[in-house]
Amino acid sequence: MAKPVNAFTCTACGATHRKWAGKCDACGAWNTIIEEAPLSQGPGRGLGTLKGKPVPLSGLATQDAPPPRAQSGIAELDRVLGGGLVPGSAILVGGDPGIGKSTLLLQAAAAFARSGQQAIYISGEEASAQVRMRAQRLGLGDAPVRLGAETALRDILTTLDAERPDVAIIDSIQTLWSDQIEAAPGSVSQVRATAHELVTFAKRRGTAVILVGHVTKEGQIAGPRVVEHMVDTVLYFEGERGHQFRILRAHKNRFGPADEIGVFEMTGGGLSEVANPSALFLSERGEPSPGSAVFAGIEGTRPVLTEVQALVAPSTLASPRRTVVGLDSGRVSTILAVLEARCAIPFAGLDVFLNVAGGMRVAEPAADLAIAAALLSAREDTSLPADCVLFGEISLSGALRPVSQAENRLKEAQKLGFSRAILPSATKGEGLAGMRIDRTPDLTSFVGDTFGAG
Ligand code: TYD
Ligand code: MG
């Protein structure tokens, strides 16, 4: 039997090490390894005596109807959950401090309670009076939410076990502590243990448990990655500080499509839903200007139009700036390299700034063509046609690859008044009546057709 050793755990990936090190071998992160009390030791003699009880096994063809989902009535939230809250599911909502997690979940608790669900909100960060005051300010004072302020896991579980609510919200997982673990609240072992207990409770009692988790500066939920694996659904609440808009994005969902987004606006009266995000993200667009291209994207199951903005200026630096906000910077470097190598359009000696308007984040490769168009338009100081959207993936050879759901993208563009689209030649479908479709096989022809001689 191995002698019990103090475990050293990486806070980024959850890997355990026998001794402290500056760098985690498993994930390569620096300064993330911390010392923890050893996990409780099992019998340690293997499972030779096998005293367990048999697990009931069943076939795949069971006819159980899927349990009804609980809808909050906040459509943007229900959509991100995959159509509502599944009873007995565990959900983690992550986000930067101050982004609006507590506000969102208080509004959600009130909405669930008003639609006839039993909802309990446990705050470990604020006193009940504070939460009540906020609820009143948000006009939720009359919602039948049951409120508690507690951080001791044992007391919380005892309460939940007695009340058996339909939904329990725990704000936040970093404030909870279990008396079984000798470590401070917020430490890896506490977060892991308390999350595990709450997820187990959810499965056993059929209560949907929503955990709030703060994220670290690196953008990960503080505590080990294992918490993300334990829960059924991981949602991130994102947004730029300077913007009103907040995006709730499903990173993982066992009960619905990942990458689904819900869009909210932070107002004086709390978060309000944004039913038409495309109109919102394009609302700041004025006259056509160089460096602006409209991308017809798909977020989850719904088309969303966004504006990609580029600025290209002579650089005084030896290695020019590449500042990218809202897009994948690796992707942008690739596009710059393809423009240089395949179309002979160099960006050496030029600073490049790229941004997605409205604080939106775009991860689809389908945005490649719009990014290239914005870059070229900025470099050539020529505006793209104002009524034109673009989409298409750029391969390393400079060819344009078709992307999925072309028709949905075009329909959304038409709905918002766009009458022209530039897309890869191989795109399936006929296009829409009343919309001019320009099909291009590769980046070189796109440059020639749109900006004159490349
Ligand atoms: P909060 O929900 O406390 O954030 P989190 O739980 O993610 O830390 O939100 C805090 C911010 O939201 C705060 O800076 C003020 C702003 N806010 C509004 O603008 N309007 C409102 O109605 C509320 C309740 C908060
Ligand atoms: Mg909070």
Coordinates of C-alpha atoms and ligand atoms in Angstrom, one line a residue:
M1 CA 0.0 0.0 0.0
A2 CA 1.4 3.4 -1.0
K3 CA 2.0 5.6 2.0
P4 CA -0.2 8.6 2.2
V5 CA 1.5 11.7 0.7
N6 CA 0.4 15.2 0.6
A7 CA -1.0 15.8 -2.8
F8 CA 0.2 18.7 -5.0
T9 CA -2.6 19.6 -7.3
C10 CA -2.6 21.8 -10.4
T11 CA -5.3 24.4 -10.0
A12 CA -5.6 24.7 -13.8
C13 CA -6.0 21.1 -14.9
G14 CA -6.5 19.2 -11.6
A15 CA -3.6 16.9 -12.2
T16 CA -1.9 15.6 -9.0
H17 CA 1.9 15.6 -8.5
R18 CA 4.1 14.0 -5.9
K19 CA 6.0 17.2 -5.2
W20 CA 5.8 20.9 -5.9
A21 CA 7.0 22.2 -9.1
G22 CA 6.9 25.6 -10.8
K23 CA 5.4 24.2 -14.0
C24 CA 2.6 21.5 -14.3
D25 CA 3.8 18.7 -16.5
A26 CA 0.3 17.8 -17.4
C27 CA -0.9 21.1 -18.9
G28 CA 2.2 23.2 -19.0
A29 CA 0.8 26.0 -16.9
W30 CA 3.2 27.9 -14.6
N31 CA 2.7 28.6 -10.8
T32 CA -0.6 26.7 -10.6
I33 CA 0.5 23.8 -8.3
I34 CA -0.6 24.0 -4.7
E35 CA -0.3 21.7 -1.8
E36 CA -3.4 19.9 -0.4
A37 CA -4.2 17.6 2.4
P38 CA -4.2 14.0 1.0
L39 CA -7.5 12.8 -0.3
S40 CA -9.1 10.4 2.1
Q41 CA -7.5 7.1 1.8
G42 CA -9.6 4.1 0.7
P43 CA -9.0 0.6 2.0
G44 CA -6.0 0.6 -0.4
R45 CA -5.9 -3.1 -0.8
G46 CA -7.5 -3.3 -4.1
L47 CA -11.1 -4.5 -4.4
G48 CA -10.3 -8.2 -3.7
T49 CA -13.2 -8.8 -1.4
L50 CA -15.9 -7.0 -3.6
K51 CA -18.6 -6.2 -1.0
G52 CA -20.5 -3.9 -3.3
K53 CA -24.1 -4.4 -4.4
P54 CA -25.0 -5.1 -8.0
V55 CA -25.9 -2.2 -10.1
P56 CA -29.3 -2.5 -11.8
L57 CA -28.7 -2.8 -15.6
S58 CA -31.2 -2.0 -18.3
G59 CA -31.5 -2.0 -22.1
L60 CA -31.4 1.0 -24.3
A61 CA -35.0 0.7 -25.5
T62 CA -36.7 2.0 -22.3
Q63 CA -39.8 3.9 -23.2
D64 CA -39.5 6.5 -20.4
A65 CA -40.6 9.9 -21.7
P66 CA -38.0 12.6 -21.3
P67 CA -38.8 14.6 -18.2
P68 CA -40.5 17.9 -18.9
R69 CA -38.1 20.8 -18.9
A70 CA -38.8 23.7 -16.7
Q71 CA -39.0 27.0 -18.6
S72 CA -38.2 30.2 -16.9
G73 CA -39.9 32.4 -19.4
I74 CA -36.7 34.3 -20.0
A75 CA -36.4 33.1 -23.6
E76 CA -32.7 33.9 -24.0
L77 CA -31.9 31.8 -20.9
D78 CA -34.1 28.9 -21.8
R79 CA -32.5 28.7 -25.3
V80 CA -29.0 28.5 -23.9
L81 CA -30.1 25.7 -21.5
G82 CA -31.3 23.8 -24.6
G83 CA -35.0 24.5 -24.2
G84 CA -35.3 24.8 -20.4
L85 CA -34.0 23.4 -17.2
V86 CA -33.7 19.6 -17.0
P87 CA -34.7 18.3 -13.6
G88 CA -31.7 16.8 -11.7
S89 CA -29.2 18.5 -13.9
A90 CA -26.1 20.4 -12.6
I91 CA -25.2 23.7 -14.2
L92 CA -22.1 25.8 -13.7
V93 CA -22.3 29.5 -14.6
G94 CA -18.9 31.1 -14.9
G95 CA -17.9 34.7 -15.4
D96 CA -15.7 37.6 -14.3
P97 CA -16.6 39.3 -11.0
G98 CA -19.1 42.1 -11.5
I99 CA -20.3 40.9 -14.9
G100 CA -23.8 40.2 -13.7
K101 CA -24.0 36.6 -12.6
S102 CA -25.8 37.2 -9.4
T103 CA -28.2 39.6 -11.2
L104 CA -28.9 37.0 -13.9
L105 CA -29.5 34.2 -11.5
L106 CA -31.7 36.2 -9.1
Q107 CA -33.8 37.1 -12.1
A108 CA -33.8 33.5 -13.2
A109 CA -34.8 32.3 -9.7
A110 CA -37.7 34.8 -9.7
A111 CA -38.8 33.7 -13.2
F112 CA -38.7 30.0 -12.3
A113 CA -40.6 30.7 -9.0
R114 CA -43.3 32.8 -10.8
S115 CA -43.8 30.0 -13.3
G116 CA -44.7 27.6 -10.5
Q117 CA -41.3 26.0 -9.8
Q118 CA -40.0 25.8 -6.2
A119 CA -36.8 27.9 -6.3
I120 CA -34.2 28.4 -3.5
Y121 CA -31.4 30.9 -3.8
I122 CA -28.5 30.5 -1.4
S123 CA -26.0 33.4 -1.3
G124 CA -22.6 32.8 0.2
E125 CA -21.4 36.3 -0.7
E126 CA -24.1 38.7 0.3
A127 CA -26.4 38.9 3.3
S128 CA -30.1 38.1 2.7
A129 CA -31.0 41.8 3.2
Q130 CA -28.7 42.8 0.4
V131 CA -30.2 40.3 -2.0
R132 CA -33.7 41.3 -1.0
M133 CA -32.9 44.9 -1.6
R134 CA -31.6 44.1 -5.0
A135 CA -34.6 42.0 -5.8
Q136 CA -36.9 44.9 -4.8
R137 CA -34.9 47.3 -7.0
L138 CA -35.3 44.8 -9.9
G139 CA -39.1 44.6 -9.3
L140 CA -38.9 41.0 -8.2
G141 CA -40.0 41.5 -4.6
D142 CA -43.2 39.6 -5.0
A143 CA -41.6 36.5 -6.6
P144 CA -42.0 33.4 -4.3
V145 CA -38.2 32.7 -4.2
R146 CA -36.9 31.3 -0.9
L147 CA -33.7 33.0 0.0
G148 CA -30.9 31.9 2.3
A149 CA -27.4 33.2 3.2
E150 CA -25.1 30.4 4.1
T151 CA -21.7 28.9 3.3
A152 CA -21.6 25.7 5.3
L153 CA -22.2 22.8 2.8
R154 CA -23.6 20.6 5.5
D155 CA -26.3 23.1 6.4
I156 CA -27.1 23.9 2.8
L157 CA -27.5 20.2 1.9
T158 CA -29.7 19.6 5.0
T159 CA -31.9 22.5 4.0
L160 CA -32.2 21.4 0.4
D161 CA -32.9 17.8 1.4
A162 CA -35.7 18.9 3.6
E163 CA -37.2 21.4 1.1
R164 CA -36.6 19.4 -2.1
P165 CA -36.9 22.4 -4.4
D166 CA -37.1 22.1 -8.2
V167 CA -34.2 24.5 -8.6
A168 CA -31.4 25.5 -6.2
I169 CA -29.0 28.3 -7.0
I170 CA -25.7 28.4 -5.1
D171 CA -23.9 31.8 -5.4
S172 CA -21.0 31.0 -5.4
I173 CA -19.2 27.7 -5.3
Q174 CA -15.9 29.5 -4.2
T175 CA -17.5 30.6 -0.9
L176 CA -18.7 27.1 0.3
W177 CA -16.9 25.0 2.7
S178 CA -17.3 21.4 3.7
D179 CA -16.3 20.4 7.3
Q180 CA -14.9 17.2 5.9
I181 CA -12.0 19.0 4.2
E182 CA -9.3 20.9 6.0
A183 CA -8.7 23.7 3.5
A184 CA -9.9 27.2 3.0
P185 CA -13.1 28.0 1.1
G186 CA -12.2 28.6 -2.6
S187 CA -9.3 26.2 -2.5
V188 CA -9.1 23.4 -5.0
S189 CA -10.0 20.7 -2.6
Q190 CA -13.0 22.6 -1.2
V191 CA -14.3 23.6 -4.6
R192 CA -14.0 20.0 -5.9
A193 CA -15.6 18.4 -2.8
T194 CA -18.5 20.8 -2.4
A195 CA -19.2 20.7 -6.2
H196 CA -19.2 17.0 -6.1
E197 CA -21.6 16.8 -3.1
L198 CA -24.0 19.3 -4.8
V199 CA -23.9 17.5 -8.2
T200 CA -24.6 14.2 -6.4
F201 CA -27.5 15.7 -4.5
A202 CA -28.9 17.0 -7.8
K203 CA -28.9 13.5 -9.4
R204 CA -30.3 11.8 -6.3
R205 CA -33.1 14.2 -5.6
G206 CA -34.0 15.5 -9.0
T207 CA -33.3 19.1 -8.1
A208 CA -31.7 21.2 -10.8
V209 CA -28.6 22.8 -9.1
I210 CA -27.1 25.9 -10.6
L211 CA -23.6 26.8 -9.3
V212 CA -22.0 30.2 -9.8
G213 CA -18.2 30.1 -10.4
H214 CA -15.8 33.0 -10.6
V215 CA -13.2 32.9 -13.3
T216 CA -9.6 33.6 -12.9
K217 CA -7.6 36.2 -14.8
E218 CA -6.8 33.5 -17.3
G219 CA -10.5 33.1 -18.0
Q220 CA -11.0 29.7 -16.4
I221 CA -13.4 28.8 -13.6
A222 CA -11.3 29.1 -10.4
G223 CA -10.7 25.7 -9.1
P224 CA -9.9 22.5 -10.9
R225 CA -11.1 21.8 -14.4
V226 CA -12.7 18.7 -12.9
V227 CA -15.7 20.8 -11.8
E228 CA -16.4 21.5 -15.5
H229 CA -16.4 17.7 -16.1
M230 CA -18.7 17.0 -13.1
V231 CA -21.6 19.2 -14.2
D232 CA -23.9 18.6 -17.2
T233 CA -23.8 22.1 -18.5
V234 CA -21.2 24.9 -18.4
L235 CA -22.3 28.4 -19.2
Y236 CA -20.1 31.4 -19.4
F237 CA -21.4 34.9 -18.9
E238 CA -19.3 37.2 -21.0
G239 CA -19.1 40.8 -22.0
E240 CA -16.8 43.7 -22.2
R241 CA -16.7 46.1 -19.3
G242 CA -17.4 49.2 -21.5
H243 CA -20.4 47.6 -23.2
Q244 CA -24.0 47.1 -22.0
F245 CA -24.3 43.7 -23.8
R246 CA -23.8 40.4 -22.0
I247 CA -23.7 37.1 -23.7
L248 CA -24.5 33.8 -22.0
R249 CA -22.8 31.1 -23.9
A250 CA -23.1 27.3 -23.5
H251 CA -19.6 25.8 -23.6
K252 CA -20.8 22.4 -22.8
N253 CA -24.3 21.0 -22.6
R254 CA -25.4 17.4 -22.2
F255 CA -29.0 18.5 -22.9
G256 CA -28.7 20.9 -25.8
P257 CA -26.4 22.3 -28.5
A258 CA -23.1 23.8 -27.3
D259 CA -22.2 27.3 -28.5
E260 CA -25.7 28.4 -28.1
I261 CA -25.9 32.1 -27.0
G262 CA -28.4 34.2 -25.2
V263 CA -27.9 38.0 -25.5
F264 CA -28.8 40.4 -22.7
E265 CA -28.4 44.1 -22.0
M266 CA -27.4 45.4 -18.6
T267 CA -29.8 48.2 -17.7
G268 CA -30.6 50.1 -14.5
G269 CA -33.4 47.7 -13.9
G270 CA -31.3 44.5 -14.3
L271 CA -30.7 42.4 -17.4
S272 CA -33.1 42.6 -20.2
E273 CA -33.4 40.2 -23.1
V274 CA -32.2 41.1 -26.6
A275 CA -34.4 39.2 -29.0
N276 CA -32.6 40.4 -32.2
P277 CA -28.9 40.4 -31.6
S278 CA -28.0 41.0 -35.2
A279 CA -29.8 44.4 -35.2
L280 CA -28.1 45.2 -32.0
F281 CA -24.5 44.3 -33.1
L282 CA -24.9 46.3 -36.3
S283 CA -26.6 49.2 -34.7
E284 CA -23.4 51.2 -34.4
R285 CA -22.7 51.0 -38.1
G286 CA -22.9 54.3 -39.8
E287 CA -21.9 55.2 -43.4
P288 CA -19.8 52.5 -45.2
S289 CA -16.2 53.0 -44.1
P290 CA -12.9 51.3 -45.0
G291 CA -12.1 48.4 -42.7
S292 CA -15.7 47.3 -42.0
A293 CA -17.1 44.0 -43.2
V294 CA -20.3 42.3 -42.1
F295 CA -20.1 38.6 -41.2
A296 CA -23.2 36.4 -41.4
G297 CA -22.5 33.9 -38.7
I298 CA -24.2 31.1 -36.8
E299 CA -24.2 31.0 -33.0
G300 CA -25.6 27.7 -31.8
T301 CA -28.8 27.3 -33.6
R302 CA -29.4 30.9 -34.7
P303 CA -27.9 33.2 -37.3
V304 CA -26.2 36.3 -36.0
L305 CA -24.7 39.1 -38.0
T306 CA -21.7 40.9 -36.7
E307 CA -19.4 43.7 -38.0
V308 CA -15.7 42.9 -38.2
Q309 CA -13.6 46.2 -38.0
A310 CA -10.0 46.5 -39.1
L311 CA -7.5 49.3 -38.9
V312 CA -4.2 49.0 -40.8
A313 CA -1.5 51.7 -40.3
P314 CA 2.2 52.1 -40.9
S315 CA 4.2 50.8 -38.0
T316 CA 7.1 52.4 -36.2
L317 CA 7.9 49.1 -34.4
A318 CA 10.4 46.5 -35.5
S319 CA 7.7 43.8 -35.1
P320 CA 4.4 45.5 -35.9
R321 CA 1.4 45.3 -33.6
R322 CA -1.3 42.6 -34.1
T323 CA -4.1 43.6 -31.7
V324 CA -7.2 41.3 -32.0
V325 CA -10.3 41.6 -29.9
G326 CA -13.2 39.2 -30.2
L327 CA -11.5 37.0 -32.7
D328 CA -9.0 34.1 -32.5
S329 CA -5.6 35.7 -33.0
G330 CA -4.1 32.5 -34.4
R331 CA -6.8 32.5 -37.0
V332 CA -6.0 36.1 -37.9
S333 CA -2.2 35.3 -38.2
T334 CA -3.1 32.5 -40.6
I335 CA -5.2 34.8 -42.8
L336 CA -2.5 37.4 -42.9
A337 CA 0.0 34.7 -43.9
V338 CA -2.3 33.4 -46.6
L339 CA -2.9 37.0 -48.0
E340 CA 0.8 37.4 -48.1
A341 CA 1.8 34.1 -49.6
R342 CA -1.1 33.4 -52.0
C343 CA -2.2 36.9 -53.0
A344 CA 1.1 38.7 -52.7
I345 CA -0.4 41.3 -50.3
P346 CA 2.1 42.0 -47.6
F347 CA 1.3 43.3 -44.1
A348 CA 4.9 43.6 -43.0
G349 CA 5.6 47.0 -41.6
L350 CA 1.9 47.6 -40.9
D351 CA 0.2 47.6 -37.5
V352 CA -3.1 45.6 -37.6
F353 CA -6.0 46.1 -35.3
L354 CA -9.1 43.9 -35.5
N355 CA -12.2 44.1 -33.5
V356 CA -15.8 42.7 -33.5
A357 CA -18.3 45.5 -32.8
G358 CA -20.5 45.4 -29.7
G359 CA -18.1 43.2 -27.6
M360 CA -19.2 40.0 -29.4
R361 CA -16.8 37.1 -29.7
V362 CA -16.7 35.2 -33.0
A363 CA -15.0 31.7 -33.1
E364 CA -16.4 30.3 -36.4
P365 CA -13.8 29.6 -39.2
A366 CA -16.6 30.8 -41.5
A367 CA -15.6 34.3 -40.4
D368 CA -12.3 34.0 -42.3
L369 CA -13.5 35.7 -45.5
A370 CA -15.1 38.6 -43.6
I371 CA -11.8 39.1 -41.6
A372 CA -9.8 39.1 -44.9
A373 CA -12.2 41.5 -46.4
A374 CA -12.0 43.9 -43.5
L375 CA -8.2 43.7 -43.5
L376 CA -8.0 44.3 -47.3
S377 CA -10.6 47.1 -47.2
A378 CA -8.6 48.8 -44.4
R379 CA -5.3 48.3 -46.2
E380 CA -6.6 49.6 -49.6
D381 CA -8.7 52.4 -47.9
T382 CA -11.7 51.3 -49.9
S383 CA -15.1 50.6 -48.4
L384 CA -17.0 47.4 -49.1
P385 CA -20.5 47.7 -50.5
A386 CA -22.8 48.7 -47.6
D387 CA -25.4 46.1 -48.4
C388 CA -23.1 43.2 -48.6
V389 CA -22.4 40.3 -46.1
L390 CA -19.6 37.7 -46.4
F391 CA -18.9 34.2 -45.1
G392 CA -16.5 31.4 -46.0
E393 CA -13.5 29.6 -44.6
I394 CA -10.1 30.2 -46.0
S395 CA -7.8 27.2 -46.5
L396 CA -4.0 27.5 -46.4
S397 CA -3.9 27.2 -50.2
G398 CA -6.0 30.3 -50.4
A399 CA -9.1 28.4 -51.6
L400 CA -12.5 29.2 -50.1
R401 CA -14.3 26.4 -48.4
P402 CA -18.0 26.3 -48.1
V403 CA -19.6 26.5 -44.6
S404 CA -22.8 25.0 -43.1
Q405 CA -26.2 26.6 -43.0
A406 CA -25.7 29.1 -45.9
E407 CA -29.4 29.5 -46.3
N408 CA -30.0 30.5 -42.7
R409 CA -27.2 33.0 -42.9
L410 CA -28.6 34.6 -46.1
K411 CA -32.1 34.7 -44.7
E412 CA -31.0 36.6 -41.6
A413 CA -29.0 39.0 -43.8
Q414 CA -32.0 39.6 -46.1
K415 CA -34.2 40.2 -43.0
L416 CA -31.8 43.0 -41.9
G417 CA -31.8 44.7 -45.3
F418 CA -28.7 43.2 -47.0
S419 CA -29.1 42.5 -50.6
R420 CA -25.8 41.0 -51.6
A421 CA -23.6 38.2 -50.4
I422 CA -20.0 37.0 -51.2
L423 CA -19.5 33.4 -50.4
P424 CA -17.4 30.3 -51.5
S425 CA -18.2 28.8 -55.0
A426 CA -18.9 25.4 -53.6
T427 CA -21.6 26.6 -51.3
K428 CA -24.7 24.4 -51.7
G429 CA -28.1 25.9 -52.4
E430 CA -29.6 28.3 -54.9
G431 CA -29.4 31.5 -52.9
L432 CA -32.5 33.6 -52.2
A433 CA -34.8 35.5 -54.5
G434 CA -34.0 39.2 -54.5
M435 CA -30.5 38.7 -53.2
R436 CA -27.4 39.0 -55.4
I437 CA -25.0 36.2 -54.7
D438 CA -21.3 36.4 -55.7
R439 CA -19.5 33.1 -55.7
T440 CA -15.8 33.1 -55.5
P441 CA -13.5 30.0 -55.7
D442 CA -10.5 31.5 -53.9
L443 CA -9.0 34.5 -52.1
T444 CA -7.1 35.7 -55.2
S445 CA -10.3 36.0 -57.3
F446 CA -12.0 37.7 -54.3
V447 CA -9.3 40.3 -54.1
G448 CA -9.4 40.8 -57.9
D449 CA -13.2 41.1 -58.1
T450 CA -13.7 43.3 -55.0
F451 CA -10.6 45.5 -54.9
G452 CA -9.6 45.6 -58.6
A453 CA -6.1 44.2 -59.4
G454 CA -4.6 42.4 -56.3
Ligands
TYD1 P1 -23.5 41.3 -10.1 O1 -24.7 40.5 -10.6 O2 -23.4 41.5 -8.7 O3 -22.2 40.6 -10.7 P2 -21.5 39.2 -10.3 O4 -22.4 38.4 -9.5 O5 -21.1 38.6 -11.6 O6 -20.2 39.6 -9.6 O7 -23.6 42.6 -11.0 C1 -22.8 43.7 -10.6 C2 -22.8 44.8 -11.6 O8 -24.0 44.9 -12.4 C3 -22.6 46.0 -10.9 O9 -21.4 46.6 -11.4 C4 -23.7 46.9 -11.2 C5 -24.4 46.3 -12.4 N1 -25.9 46.3 -12.3 C6 -26.6 47.2 -13.1 O10 -26.0 47.9 -14.0 N2 -28.0 47.2 -13.0 C7 -28.6 46.5 -12.1 O11 -29.9 46.5 -12.1 C8 -27.9 45.6 -11.3 C9 -28.6 44.8 -10.2 C10 -26.5 45.6 -11.4
MG2 MG -22.2 37.9 -7.5

